[in-house]
Tab-separated table of C-alpha atoms in Angstrom:
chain	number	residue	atom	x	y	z
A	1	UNK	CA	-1.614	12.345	15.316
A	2	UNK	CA	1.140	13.658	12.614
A	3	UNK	CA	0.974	16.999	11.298
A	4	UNK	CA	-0.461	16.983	7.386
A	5	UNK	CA	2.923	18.612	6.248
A	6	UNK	CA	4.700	15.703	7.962
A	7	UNK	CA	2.730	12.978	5.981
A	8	UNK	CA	2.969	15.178	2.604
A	9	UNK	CA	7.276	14.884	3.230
A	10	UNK	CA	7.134	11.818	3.992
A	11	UNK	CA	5.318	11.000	1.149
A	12	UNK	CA	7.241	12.765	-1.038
A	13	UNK	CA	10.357	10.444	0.373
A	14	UNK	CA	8.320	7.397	-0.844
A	15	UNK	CA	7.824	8.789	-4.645
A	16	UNK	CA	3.848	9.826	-4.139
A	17	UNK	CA	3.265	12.822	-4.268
A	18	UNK	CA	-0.426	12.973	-4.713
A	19	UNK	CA	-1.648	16.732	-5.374
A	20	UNK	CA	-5.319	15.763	-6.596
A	21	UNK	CA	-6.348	12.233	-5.936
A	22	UNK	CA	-6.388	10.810	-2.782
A	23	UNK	CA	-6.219	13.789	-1.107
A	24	UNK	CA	-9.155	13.259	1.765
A	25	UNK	CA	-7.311	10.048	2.962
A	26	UNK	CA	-3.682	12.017	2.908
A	27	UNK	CA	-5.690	13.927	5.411
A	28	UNK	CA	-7.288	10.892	7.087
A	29	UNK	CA	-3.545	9.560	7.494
A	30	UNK	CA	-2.309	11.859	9.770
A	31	UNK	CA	-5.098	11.365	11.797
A	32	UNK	CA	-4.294	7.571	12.091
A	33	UNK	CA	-0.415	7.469	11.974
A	34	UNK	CA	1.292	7.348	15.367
A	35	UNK	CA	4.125	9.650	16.421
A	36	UNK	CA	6.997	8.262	15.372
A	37	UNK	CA	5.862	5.498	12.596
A	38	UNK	CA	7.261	6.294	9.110
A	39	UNK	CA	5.505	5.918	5.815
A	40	UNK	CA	7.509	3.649	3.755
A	41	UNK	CA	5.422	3.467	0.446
A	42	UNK	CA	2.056	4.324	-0.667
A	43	UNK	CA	-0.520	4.062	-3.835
A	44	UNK	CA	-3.582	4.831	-4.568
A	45	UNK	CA	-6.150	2.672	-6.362
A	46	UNK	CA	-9.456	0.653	-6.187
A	47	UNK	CA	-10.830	-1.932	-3.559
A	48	UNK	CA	-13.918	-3.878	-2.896
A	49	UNK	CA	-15.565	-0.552	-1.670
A	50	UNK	CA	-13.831	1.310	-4.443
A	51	UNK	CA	-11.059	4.168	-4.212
A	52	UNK	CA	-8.442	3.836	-1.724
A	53	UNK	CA	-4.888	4.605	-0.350
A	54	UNK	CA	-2.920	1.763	0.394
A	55	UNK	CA	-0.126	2.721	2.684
A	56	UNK	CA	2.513	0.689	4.483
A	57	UNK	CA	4.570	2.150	7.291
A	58	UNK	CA	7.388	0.354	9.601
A	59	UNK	CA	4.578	-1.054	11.453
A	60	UNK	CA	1.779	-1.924	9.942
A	61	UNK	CA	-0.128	-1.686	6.036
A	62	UNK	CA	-2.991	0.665	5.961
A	63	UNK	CA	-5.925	0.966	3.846
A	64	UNK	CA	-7.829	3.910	4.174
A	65	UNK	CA	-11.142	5.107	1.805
A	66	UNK	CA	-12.517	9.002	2.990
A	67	UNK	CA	-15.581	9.999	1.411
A	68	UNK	CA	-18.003	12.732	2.288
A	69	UNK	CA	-20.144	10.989	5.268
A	70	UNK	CA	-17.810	7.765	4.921
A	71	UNK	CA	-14.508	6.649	6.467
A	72	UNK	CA	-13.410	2.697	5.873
A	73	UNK	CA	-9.656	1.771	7.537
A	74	UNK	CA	-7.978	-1.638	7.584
A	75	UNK	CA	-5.086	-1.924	9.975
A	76	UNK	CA	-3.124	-4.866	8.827
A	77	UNK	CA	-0.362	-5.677	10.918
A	78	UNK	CA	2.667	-7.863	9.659
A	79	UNK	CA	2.347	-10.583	11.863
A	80	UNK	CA	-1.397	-11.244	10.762
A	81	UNK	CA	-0.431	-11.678	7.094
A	82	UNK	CA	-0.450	-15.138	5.874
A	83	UNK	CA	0.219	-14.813	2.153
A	84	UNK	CA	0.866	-12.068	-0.774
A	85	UNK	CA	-0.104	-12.502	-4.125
A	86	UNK	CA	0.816	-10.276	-6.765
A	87	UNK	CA	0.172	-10.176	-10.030
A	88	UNK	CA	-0.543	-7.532	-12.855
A	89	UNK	CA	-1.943	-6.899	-16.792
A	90	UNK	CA	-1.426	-4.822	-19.248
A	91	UNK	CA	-3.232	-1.896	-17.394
A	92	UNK	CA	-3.263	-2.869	-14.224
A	93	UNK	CA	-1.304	-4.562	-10.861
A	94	UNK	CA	-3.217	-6.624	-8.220
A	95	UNK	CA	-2.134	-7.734	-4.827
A	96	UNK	CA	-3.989	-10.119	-2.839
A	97	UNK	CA	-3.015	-9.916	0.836
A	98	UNK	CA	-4.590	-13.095	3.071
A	99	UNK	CA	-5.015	-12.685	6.875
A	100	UNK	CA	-6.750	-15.793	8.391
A	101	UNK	CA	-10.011	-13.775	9.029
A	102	UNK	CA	-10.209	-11.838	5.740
A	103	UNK	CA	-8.751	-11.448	2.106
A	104	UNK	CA	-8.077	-7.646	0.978
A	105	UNK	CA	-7.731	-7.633	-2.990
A	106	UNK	CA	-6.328	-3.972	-3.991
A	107	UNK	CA	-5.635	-3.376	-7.728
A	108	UNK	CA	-4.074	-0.039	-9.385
A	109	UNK	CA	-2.707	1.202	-12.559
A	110	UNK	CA	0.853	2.081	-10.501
A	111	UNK	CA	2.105	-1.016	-11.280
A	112	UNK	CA	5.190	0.044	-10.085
A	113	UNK	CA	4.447	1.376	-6.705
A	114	UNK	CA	2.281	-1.059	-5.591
A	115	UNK	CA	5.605	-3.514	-6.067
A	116	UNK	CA	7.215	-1.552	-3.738
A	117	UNK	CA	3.931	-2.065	-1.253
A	118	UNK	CA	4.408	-5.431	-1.967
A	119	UNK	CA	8.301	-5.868	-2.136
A	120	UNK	CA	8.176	-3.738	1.611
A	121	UNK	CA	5.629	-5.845	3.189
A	122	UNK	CA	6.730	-8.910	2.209
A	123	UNK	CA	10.700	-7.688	3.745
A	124	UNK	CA	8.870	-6.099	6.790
A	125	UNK	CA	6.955	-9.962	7.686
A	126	UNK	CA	9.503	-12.343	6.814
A	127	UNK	CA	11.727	-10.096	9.330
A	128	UNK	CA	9.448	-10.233	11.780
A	129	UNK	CA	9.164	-14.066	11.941
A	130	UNK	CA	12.826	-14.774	11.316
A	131	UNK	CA	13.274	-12.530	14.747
A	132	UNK	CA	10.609	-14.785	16.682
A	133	UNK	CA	11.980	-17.834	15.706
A	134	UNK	CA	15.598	-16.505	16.431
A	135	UNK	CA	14.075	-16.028	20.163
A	136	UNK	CA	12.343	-19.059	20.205
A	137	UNK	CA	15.563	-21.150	19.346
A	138	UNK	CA	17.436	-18.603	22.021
A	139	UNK	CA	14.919	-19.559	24.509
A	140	UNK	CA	15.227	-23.507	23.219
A	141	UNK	CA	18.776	-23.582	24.348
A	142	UNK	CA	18.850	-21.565	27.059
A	143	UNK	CA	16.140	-24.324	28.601
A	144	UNK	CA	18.126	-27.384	27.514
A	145	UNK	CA	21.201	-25.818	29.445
A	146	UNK	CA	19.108	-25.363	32.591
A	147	UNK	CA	17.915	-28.869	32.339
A	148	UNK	CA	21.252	-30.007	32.581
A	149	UNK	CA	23.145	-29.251	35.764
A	150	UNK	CA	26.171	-30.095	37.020
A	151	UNK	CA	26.200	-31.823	40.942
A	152	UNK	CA	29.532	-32.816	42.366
A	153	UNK	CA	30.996	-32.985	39.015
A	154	UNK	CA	28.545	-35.418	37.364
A	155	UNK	CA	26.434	-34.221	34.668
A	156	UNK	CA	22.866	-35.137	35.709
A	157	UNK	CA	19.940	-35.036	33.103
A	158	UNK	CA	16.529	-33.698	34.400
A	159	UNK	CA	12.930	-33.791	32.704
A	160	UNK	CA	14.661	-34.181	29.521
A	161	UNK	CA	11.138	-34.721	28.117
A	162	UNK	CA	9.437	-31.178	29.081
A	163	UNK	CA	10.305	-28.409	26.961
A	164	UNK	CA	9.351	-24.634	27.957
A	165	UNK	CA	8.684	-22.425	24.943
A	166	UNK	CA	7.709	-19.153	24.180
A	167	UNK	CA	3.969	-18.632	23.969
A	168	UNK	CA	3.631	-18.887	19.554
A	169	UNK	CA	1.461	-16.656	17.426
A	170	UNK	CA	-1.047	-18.765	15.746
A	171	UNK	CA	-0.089	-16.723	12.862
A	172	UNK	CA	3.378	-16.757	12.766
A	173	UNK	CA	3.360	-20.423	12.289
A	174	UNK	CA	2.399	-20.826	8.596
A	175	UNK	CA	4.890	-19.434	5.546
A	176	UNK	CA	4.775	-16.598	3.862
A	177	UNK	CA	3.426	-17.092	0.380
A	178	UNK	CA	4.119	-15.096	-2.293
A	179	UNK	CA	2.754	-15.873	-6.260
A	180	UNK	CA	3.663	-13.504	-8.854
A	181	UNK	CA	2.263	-14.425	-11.889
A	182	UNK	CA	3.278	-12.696	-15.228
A	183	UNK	CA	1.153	-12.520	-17.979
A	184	UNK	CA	2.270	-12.427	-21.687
A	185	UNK	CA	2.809	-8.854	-23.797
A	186	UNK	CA	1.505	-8.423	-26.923
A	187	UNK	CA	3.288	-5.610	-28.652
């Protein structure tokens, strides 16, 4: 649990600094946020079950919707997202963010901070997977050097055919998509 005043400055650090709206799930965040985790960016808008904070930290995207005898959260974390789609109107942005067991769509009229969202997510998951498959090629050749062993100074090649990996994430495995589709302007 993080104090309220610790959310509100880090908040502030982002560019929201929400005085009226959205203030019941500023609340409800420092009741989720663990000690330690840093709010990167945050926006508020509207969801399936209607208003909302969308909130990304260095861990995980949040969506959390407080009303009076209500509480909705979606933890998201990186490594379950499959694909980002942004796009936005005249009015309005729109992200579409794809997990393999659900599809959150999350519009707002802060076009420009729910880029950020989007811009920091995307950043935070394509890190992520570059690091996994950095240790799964580490672990790669650290096996095909322990298959091959030196006796009496002849090289002998052993079970050249098995290859131990690194247990894979099932979601890790496809690409990150990302669509941003731009609409005309009629001035």
């Amino acid at each position: 649990m993080v104090n309220l005043t610790q959310v509100e400055e880090q908040l502030k650090r982002a560019g929201c600094n929400y005085r009226f709206w959205g203030r019941a799930e500023i609340k409800e965040l420092g009741k989720i946020l663990q000690p330690g985790e840093t709010i990167a960016h945050a926006v508020n808008g509207r969801y399936a079950g209607g208003f909302a904070l969308l909130a990304v930290t260095d861990h995980r995207l949040l969506l959390i919707d407080r009303k009076p005898m209500f509480l909705s959260l979606e933890d998201i974390r990186f490594d379950m997202i499959a694909e980002i789609d942004y796009n936005f109107h005249l009015l309005t942005g729109a992200v579409h963010i794809i997990t393999p067991n659900r599809k959150l769509t999350f519009s707002s009229w802060s076009q420009e901070h729910l880029r950020e969202v989007v811009n920091y997510t995307q950043g935070c998951v394509m890190e992520m997977r570059q690091h996994f498959m950095q240790q799964q090629f580490q672990q790669q050749q650290v096996d095909a050097q322990a298959t091959a062993s030196t006796v009496g100074g002849l090289m002998m090649q052993g079970n050249q055919g098995v290859q131990q990996t690194l247990p894979m994430n099932p979601y890790t495995k496809a690409p990150l998509l990302m669509r941003r589709r731009r609409y005309p302007k009629f001035y």
